[in-house]
Short mmCIF file of C-alpha atoms and ligand atoms in Angstrom, two decimals:
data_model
loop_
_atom_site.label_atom_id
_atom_site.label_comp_id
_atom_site.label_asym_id
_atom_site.label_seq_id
_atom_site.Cartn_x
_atom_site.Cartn_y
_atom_site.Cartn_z
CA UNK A 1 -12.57 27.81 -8.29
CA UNK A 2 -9.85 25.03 -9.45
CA UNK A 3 -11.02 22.23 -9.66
CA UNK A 4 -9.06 19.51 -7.18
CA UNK A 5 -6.80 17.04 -9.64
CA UNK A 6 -8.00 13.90 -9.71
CA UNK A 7 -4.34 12.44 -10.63
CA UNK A 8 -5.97 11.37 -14.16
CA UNK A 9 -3.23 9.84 -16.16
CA UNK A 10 -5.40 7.49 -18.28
CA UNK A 11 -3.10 4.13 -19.29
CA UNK A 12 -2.90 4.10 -23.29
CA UNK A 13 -0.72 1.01 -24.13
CA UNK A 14 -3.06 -1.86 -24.69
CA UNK A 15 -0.17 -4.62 -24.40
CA UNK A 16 0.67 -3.49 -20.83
CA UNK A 17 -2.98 -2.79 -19.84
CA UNK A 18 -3.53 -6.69 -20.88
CA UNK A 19 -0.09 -7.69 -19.16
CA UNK A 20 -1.80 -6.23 -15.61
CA UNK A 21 -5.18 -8.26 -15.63
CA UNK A 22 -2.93 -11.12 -16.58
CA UNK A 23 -0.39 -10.48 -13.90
CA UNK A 24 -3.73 -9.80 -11.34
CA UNK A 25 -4.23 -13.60 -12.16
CA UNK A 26 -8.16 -13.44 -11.60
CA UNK A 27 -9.39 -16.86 -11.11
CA UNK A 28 -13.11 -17.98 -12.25
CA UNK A 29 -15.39 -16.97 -9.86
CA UNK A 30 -13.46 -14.48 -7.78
CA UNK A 31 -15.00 -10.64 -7.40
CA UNK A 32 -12.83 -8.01 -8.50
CA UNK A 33 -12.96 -4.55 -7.25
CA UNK A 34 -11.43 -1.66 -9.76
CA UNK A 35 -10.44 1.37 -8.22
CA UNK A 36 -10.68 4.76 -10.36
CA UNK A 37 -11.49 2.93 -14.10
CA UNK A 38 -11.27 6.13 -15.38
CA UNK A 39 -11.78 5.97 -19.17
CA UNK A 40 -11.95 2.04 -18.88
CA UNK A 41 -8.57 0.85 -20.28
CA UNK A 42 -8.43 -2.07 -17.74
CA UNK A 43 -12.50 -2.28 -17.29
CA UNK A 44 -13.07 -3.72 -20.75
CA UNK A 45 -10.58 -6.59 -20.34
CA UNK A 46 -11.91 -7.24 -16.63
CA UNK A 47 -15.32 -7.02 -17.49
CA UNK A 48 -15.03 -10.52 -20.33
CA UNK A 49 -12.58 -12.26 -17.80
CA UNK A 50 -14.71 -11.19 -13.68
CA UNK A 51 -17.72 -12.94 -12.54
CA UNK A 52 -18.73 -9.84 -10.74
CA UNK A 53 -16.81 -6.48 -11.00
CA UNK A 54 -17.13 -3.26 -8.71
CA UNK A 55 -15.53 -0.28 -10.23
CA UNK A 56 -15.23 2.62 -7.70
CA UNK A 57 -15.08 5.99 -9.62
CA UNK A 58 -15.03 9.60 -7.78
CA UNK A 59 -15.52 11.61 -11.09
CA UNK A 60 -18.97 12.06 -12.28
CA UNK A 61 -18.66 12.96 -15.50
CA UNK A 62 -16.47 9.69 -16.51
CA UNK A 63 -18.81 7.62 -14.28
CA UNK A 64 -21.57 8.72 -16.09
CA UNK A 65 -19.52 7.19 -19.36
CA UNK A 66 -18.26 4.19 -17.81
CA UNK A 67 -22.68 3.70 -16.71
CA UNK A 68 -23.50 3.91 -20.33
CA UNK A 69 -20.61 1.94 -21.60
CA UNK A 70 -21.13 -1.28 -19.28
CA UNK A 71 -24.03 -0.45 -17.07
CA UNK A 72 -26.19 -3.25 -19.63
CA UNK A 73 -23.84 -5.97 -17.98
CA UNK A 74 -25.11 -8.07 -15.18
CA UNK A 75 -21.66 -8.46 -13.76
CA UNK A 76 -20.84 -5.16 -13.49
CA UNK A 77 -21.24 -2.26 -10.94
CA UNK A 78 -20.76 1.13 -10.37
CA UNK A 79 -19.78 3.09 -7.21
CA UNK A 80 -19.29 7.03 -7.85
CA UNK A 81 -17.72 8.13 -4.62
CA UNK A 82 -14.18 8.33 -3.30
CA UNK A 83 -11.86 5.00 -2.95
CA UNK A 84 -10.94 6.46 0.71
CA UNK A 85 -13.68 6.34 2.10
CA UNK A 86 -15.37 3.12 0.59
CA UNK A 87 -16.45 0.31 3.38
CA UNK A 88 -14.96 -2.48 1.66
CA UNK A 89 -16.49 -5.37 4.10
CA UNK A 90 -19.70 -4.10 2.44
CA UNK A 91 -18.35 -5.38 -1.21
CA UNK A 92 -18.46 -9.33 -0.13
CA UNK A 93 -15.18 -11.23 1.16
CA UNK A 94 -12.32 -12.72 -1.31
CA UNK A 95 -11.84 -9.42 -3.21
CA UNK A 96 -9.17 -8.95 -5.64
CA UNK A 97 -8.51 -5.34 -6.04
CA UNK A 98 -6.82 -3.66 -9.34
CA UNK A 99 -6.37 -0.24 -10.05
CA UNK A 100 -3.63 2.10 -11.19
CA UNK A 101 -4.27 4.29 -8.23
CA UNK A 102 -4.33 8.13 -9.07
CA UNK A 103 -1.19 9.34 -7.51
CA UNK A 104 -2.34 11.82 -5.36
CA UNK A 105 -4.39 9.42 -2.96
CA UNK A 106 -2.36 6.11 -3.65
CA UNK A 107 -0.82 5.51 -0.08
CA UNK A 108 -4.11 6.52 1.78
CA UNK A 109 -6.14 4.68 -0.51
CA UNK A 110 -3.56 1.63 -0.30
CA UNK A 111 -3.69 1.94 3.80
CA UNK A 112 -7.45 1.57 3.80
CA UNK A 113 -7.62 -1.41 1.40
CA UNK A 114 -4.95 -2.81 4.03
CA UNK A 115 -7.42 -1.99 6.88
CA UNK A 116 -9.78 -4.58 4.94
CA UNK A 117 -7.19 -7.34 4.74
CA UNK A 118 -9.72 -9.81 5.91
CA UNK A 119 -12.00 -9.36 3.04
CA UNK A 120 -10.01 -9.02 0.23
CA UNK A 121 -7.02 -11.73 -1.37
CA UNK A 122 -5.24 -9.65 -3.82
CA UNK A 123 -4.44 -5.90 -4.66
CA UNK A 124 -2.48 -5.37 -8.02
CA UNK A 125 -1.40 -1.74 -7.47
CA UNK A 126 -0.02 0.80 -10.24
CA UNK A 127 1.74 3.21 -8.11
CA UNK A 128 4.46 5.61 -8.62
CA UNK A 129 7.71 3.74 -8.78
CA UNK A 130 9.72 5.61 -6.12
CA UNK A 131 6.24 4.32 -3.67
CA UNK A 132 7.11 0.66 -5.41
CA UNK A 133 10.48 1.20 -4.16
CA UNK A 134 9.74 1.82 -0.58
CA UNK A 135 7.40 -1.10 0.08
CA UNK A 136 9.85 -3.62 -1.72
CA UNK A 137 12.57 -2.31 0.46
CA UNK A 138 14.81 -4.60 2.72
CA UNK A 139 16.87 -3.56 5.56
CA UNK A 140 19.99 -1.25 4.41
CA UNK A 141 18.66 -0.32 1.36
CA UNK A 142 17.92 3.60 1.39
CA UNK A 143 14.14 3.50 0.64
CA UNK A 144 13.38 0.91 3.86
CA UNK A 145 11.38 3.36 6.19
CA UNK A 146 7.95 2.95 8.31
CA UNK A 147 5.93 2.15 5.38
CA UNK A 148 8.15 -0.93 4.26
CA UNK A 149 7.59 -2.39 7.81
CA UNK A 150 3.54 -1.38 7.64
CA UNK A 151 3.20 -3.26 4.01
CA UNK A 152 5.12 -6.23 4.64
CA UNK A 153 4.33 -6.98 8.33
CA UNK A 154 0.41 -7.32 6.78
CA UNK A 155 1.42 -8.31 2.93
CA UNK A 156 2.94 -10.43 0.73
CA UNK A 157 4.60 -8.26 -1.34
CA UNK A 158 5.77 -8.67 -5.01
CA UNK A 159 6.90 -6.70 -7.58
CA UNK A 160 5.70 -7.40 -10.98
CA UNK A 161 6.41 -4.71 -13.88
CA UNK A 162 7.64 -1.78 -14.54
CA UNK A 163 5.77 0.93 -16.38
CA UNK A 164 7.38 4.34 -18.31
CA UNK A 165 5.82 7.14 -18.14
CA UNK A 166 4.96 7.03 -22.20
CA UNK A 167 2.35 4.45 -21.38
CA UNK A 168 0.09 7.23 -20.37
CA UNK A 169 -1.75 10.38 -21.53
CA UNK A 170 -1.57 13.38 -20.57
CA UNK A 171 2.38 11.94 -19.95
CA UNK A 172 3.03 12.27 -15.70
CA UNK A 173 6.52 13.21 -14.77
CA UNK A 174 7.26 9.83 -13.53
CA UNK A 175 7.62 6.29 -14.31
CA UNK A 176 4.81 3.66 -12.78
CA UNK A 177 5.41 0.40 -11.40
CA UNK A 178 3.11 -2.62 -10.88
CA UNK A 179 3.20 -4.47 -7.05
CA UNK A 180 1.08 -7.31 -5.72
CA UNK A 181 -0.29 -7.07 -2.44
CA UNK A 182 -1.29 -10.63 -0.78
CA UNK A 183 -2.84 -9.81 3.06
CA UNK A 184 -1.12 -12.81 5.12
CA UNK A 185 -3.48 -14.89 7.19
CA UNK A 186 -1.44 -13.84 10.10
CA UNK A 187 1.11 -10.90 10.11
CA UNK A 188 4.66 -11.40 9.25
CA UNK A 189 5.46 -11.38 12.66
CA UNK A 190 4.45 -12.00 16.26
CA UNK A 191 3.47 -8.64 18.13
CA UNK A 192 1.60 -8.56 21.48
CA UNK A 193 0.42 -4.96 21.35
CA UNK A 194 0.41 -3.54 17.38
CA UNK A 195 -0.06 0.33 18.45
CA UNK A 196 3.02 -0.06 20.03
CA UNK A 197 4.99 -1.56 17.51
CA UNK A 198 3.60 1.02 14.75
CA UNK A 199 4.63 3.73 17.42
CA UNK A 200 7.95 2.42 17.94
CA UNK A 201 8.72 1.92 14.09
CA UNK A 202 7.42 5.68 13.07
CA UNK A 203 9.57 6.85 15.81
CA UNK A 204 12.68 4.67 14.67
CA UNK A 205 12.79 6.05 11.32
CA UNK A 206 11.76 9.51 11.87
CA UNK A 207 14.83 11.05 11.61
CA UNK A 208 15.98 9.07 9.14
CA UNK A 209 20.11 9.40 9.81
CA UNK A 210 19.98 9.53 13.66
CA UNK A 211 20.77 6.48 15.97
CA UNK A 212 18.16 4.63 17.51
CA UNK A 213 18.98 5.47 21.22
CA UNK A 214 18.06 9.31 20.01
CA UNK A 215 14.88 8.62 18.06
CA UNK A 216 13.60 6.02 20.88
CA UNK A 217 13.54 8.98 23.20
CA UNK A 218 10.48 8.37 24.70
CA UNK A 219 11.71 4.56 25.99
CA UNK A 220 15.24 5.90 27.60
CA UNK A 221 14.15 5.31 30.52
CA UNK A 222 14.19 1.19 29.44
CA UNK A 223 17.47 1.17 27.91
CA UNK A 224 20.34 -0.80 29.58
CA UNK A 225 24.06 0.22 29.81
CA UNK A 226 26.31 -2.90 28.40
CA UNK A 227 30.27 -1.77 27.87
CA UNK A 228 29.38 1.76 27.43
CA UNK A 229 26.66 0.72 24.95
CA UNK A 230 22.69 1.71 25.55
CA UNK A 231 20.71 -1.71 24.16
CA UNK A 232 17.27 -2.23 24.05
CA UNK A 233 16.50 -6.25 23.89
CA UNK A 234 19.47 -6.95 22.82
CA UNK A 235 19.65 -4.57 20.07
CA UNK A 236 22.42 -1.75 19.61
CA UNK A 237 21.01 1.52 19.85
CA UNK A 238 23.36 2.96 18.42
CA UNK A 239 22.07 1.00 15.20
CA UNK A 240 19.88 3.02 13.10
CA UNK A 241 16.55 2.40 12.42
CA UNK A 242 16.71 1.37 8.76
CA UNK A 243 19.10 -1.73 9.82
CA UNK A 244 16.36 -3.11 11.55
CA UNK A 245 14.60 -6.26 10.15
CA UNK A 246 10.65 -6.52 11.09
CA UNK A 247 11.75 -9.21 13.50
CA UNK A 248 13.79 -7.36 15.30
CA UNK A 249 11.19 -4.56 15.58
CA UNK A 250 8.87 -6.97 16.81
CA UNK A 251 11.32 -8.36 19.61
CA UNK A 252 11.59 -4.52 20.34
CA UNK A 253 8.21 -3.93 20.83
CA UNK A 254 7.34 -7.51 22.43
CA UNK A 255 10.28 -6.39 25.07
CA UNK A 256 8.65 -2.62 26.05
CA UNK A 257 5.87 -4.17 25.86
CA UNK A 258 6.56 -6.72 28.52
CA UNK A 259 8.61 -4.02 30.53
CA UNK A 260 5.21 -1.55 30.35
CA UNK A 261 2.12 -3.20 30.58
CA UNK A 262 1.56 -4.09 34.50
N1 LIG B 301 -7.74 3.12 -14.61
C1 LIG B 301 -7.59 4.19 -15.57
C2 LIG B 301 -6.40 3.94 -16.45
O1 LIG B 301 -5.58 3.08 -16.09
O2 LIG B 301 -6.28 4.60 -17.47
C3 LIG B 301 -7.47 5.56 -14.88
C4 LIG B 301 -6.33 5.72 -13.93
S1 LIG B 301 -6.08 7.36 -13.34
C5 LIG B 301 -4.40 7.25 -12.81
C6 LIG B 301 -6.90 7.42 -11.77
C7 LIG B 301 -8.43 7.38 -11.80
O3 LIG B 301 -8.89 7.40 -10.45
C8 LIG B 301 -9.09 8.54 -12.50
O4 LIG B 301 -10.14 8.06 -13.29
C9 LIG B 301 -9.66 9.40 -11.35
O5 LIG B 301 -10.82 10.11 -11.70
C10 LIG B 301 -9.96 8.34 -10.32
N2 LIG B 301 -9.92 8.81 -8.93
C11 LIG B 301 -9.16 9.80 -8.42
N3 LIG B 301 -9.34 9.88 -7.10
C12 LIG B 301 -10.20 8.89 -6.76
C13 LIG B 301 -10.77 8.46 -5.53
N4 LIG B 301 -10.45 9.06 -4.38
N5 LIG B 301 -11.64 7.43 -5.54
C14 LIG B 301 -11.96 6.80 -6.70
N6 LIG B 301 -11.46 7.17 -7.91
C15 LIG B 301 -10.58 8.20 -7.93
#
């Protein structure tokens, strides 16, 4: 049988591997969390500069290297078992997360770690730069979709470096880039009832080039006339979704909401 990829692109430029713990900006006394280590690249600068640091690794043969390599160090300990699935509250509060995520797993992995915003006060990501582009994304730019409104109504989010593909062996087809992730105390904006927010986003951009008032089918029934034009709160539906800022999804949803809930 194959054996499933594990999207194991190990990082083998030393200057940028430093320039990501320095750009994670650990301070003294914080826990750090390091998701897939891998052959250790980032591990061995984390392990001199984190009080305590949790490295979550699903394959057992490199866990059983990274063990033997650090295992003597107080500090340090190892989780073999899958990123996904990890209950994070478990790991203590204030975490700061690196990793360069394997591909493969990056956006389900980076959804649960959101799912844990309350414990954790910084994720320095290395995802695949066409991902980076899609959470950085503003209204009217192509790459804005669902997942841009997910990140940043929960996130601070900041780009911080980019990474070629040449900074890694075996060589992936694509280039990396590096994003911080800072869970806000409260989300971006106000929302009465989150479900229906998410709902009404995934269903605003999921055909991508249609008009609102035809991906919002399952609201018609709310949307005024106004000089020939259907409007939901105010908003144009014959807009498309991806002109849409978060705060004018959220007076969306506030406004079903308010027409629904009886
Ligand atoms: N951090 C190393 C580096 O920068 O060279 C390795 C990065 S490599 C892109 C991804 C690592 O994540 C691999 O070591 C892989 O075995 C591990 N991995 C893959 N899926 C995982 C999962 N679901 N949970 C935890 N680790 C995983």
């Amino acid at each position: 049988m194959r054996k499933r990829p594990l999207g194991q692109n190990f990082l083998i430029d030393l200057n940028i591997a430093q320039n990501i713990i320095q750009l994670a900006n650990i301070q003294p006394g914080e826990p750090v969390v390091e998701i897939g280590p891998g052959k250790g690249v980032l591990t061995q600068i984390l392990i001199d500069q984190a009080d305590s640091l949790t490295v979550i690794e699903l394959d057992p043969r490199l866990s059983k290297d990274l063990q033997n390599r650090f295992g003597d160090t107080p500090s340090f300990k190892l989780i073999e078992g899958d990123a996904a699935k990890i209950d994070y509250a478990s790991l203590g509060v204030g975490l700061n997360v690196v990793s360069n995520l394997p591909y493969y797993a990056a956006t389900h992995i980076m959804k649960r770690l959101i799912h844990y915003r309350n414990q954790i006060s910084s994720m320095t990501l290395m995802l695949q730069k066409e991902v980076v582009d899609r959470l950085t994304a503003n209204p009217g730019q192509k790459e804005y979709g669902s997942l841009s409104v997910y990140v940043q109504y929960y996130c601070d989010v900041q780009r911080l470096l980019e990474i070629p593909n040449t900074a890694f062996s075996p060589k992936p087809k694509i280039d990396s880039s590096l994003i911080g992730l800072k869970p806000l105390p409260q989300p971006k904006v106000q929302v009465e009832n989150p479900k229906l927010f998410f709902k009404l986003v995934n269903s605003a951009f999921f055909h991508k080039r249609k008009m609102l008032k035809n991906n919002l089918k399952d609201w018609e029934y709310l949307f005024r006339q106004e000089s020939g034009q259907a409007q939901l709160a105010g908003i144009d539906l014959s807009r498309r979704g991806e002109t849409l800022s978060l705060e004018d999804f959220a007076n969306l949803a506030n406004h079903v909401h308010a027409l629904t809930a009886a």
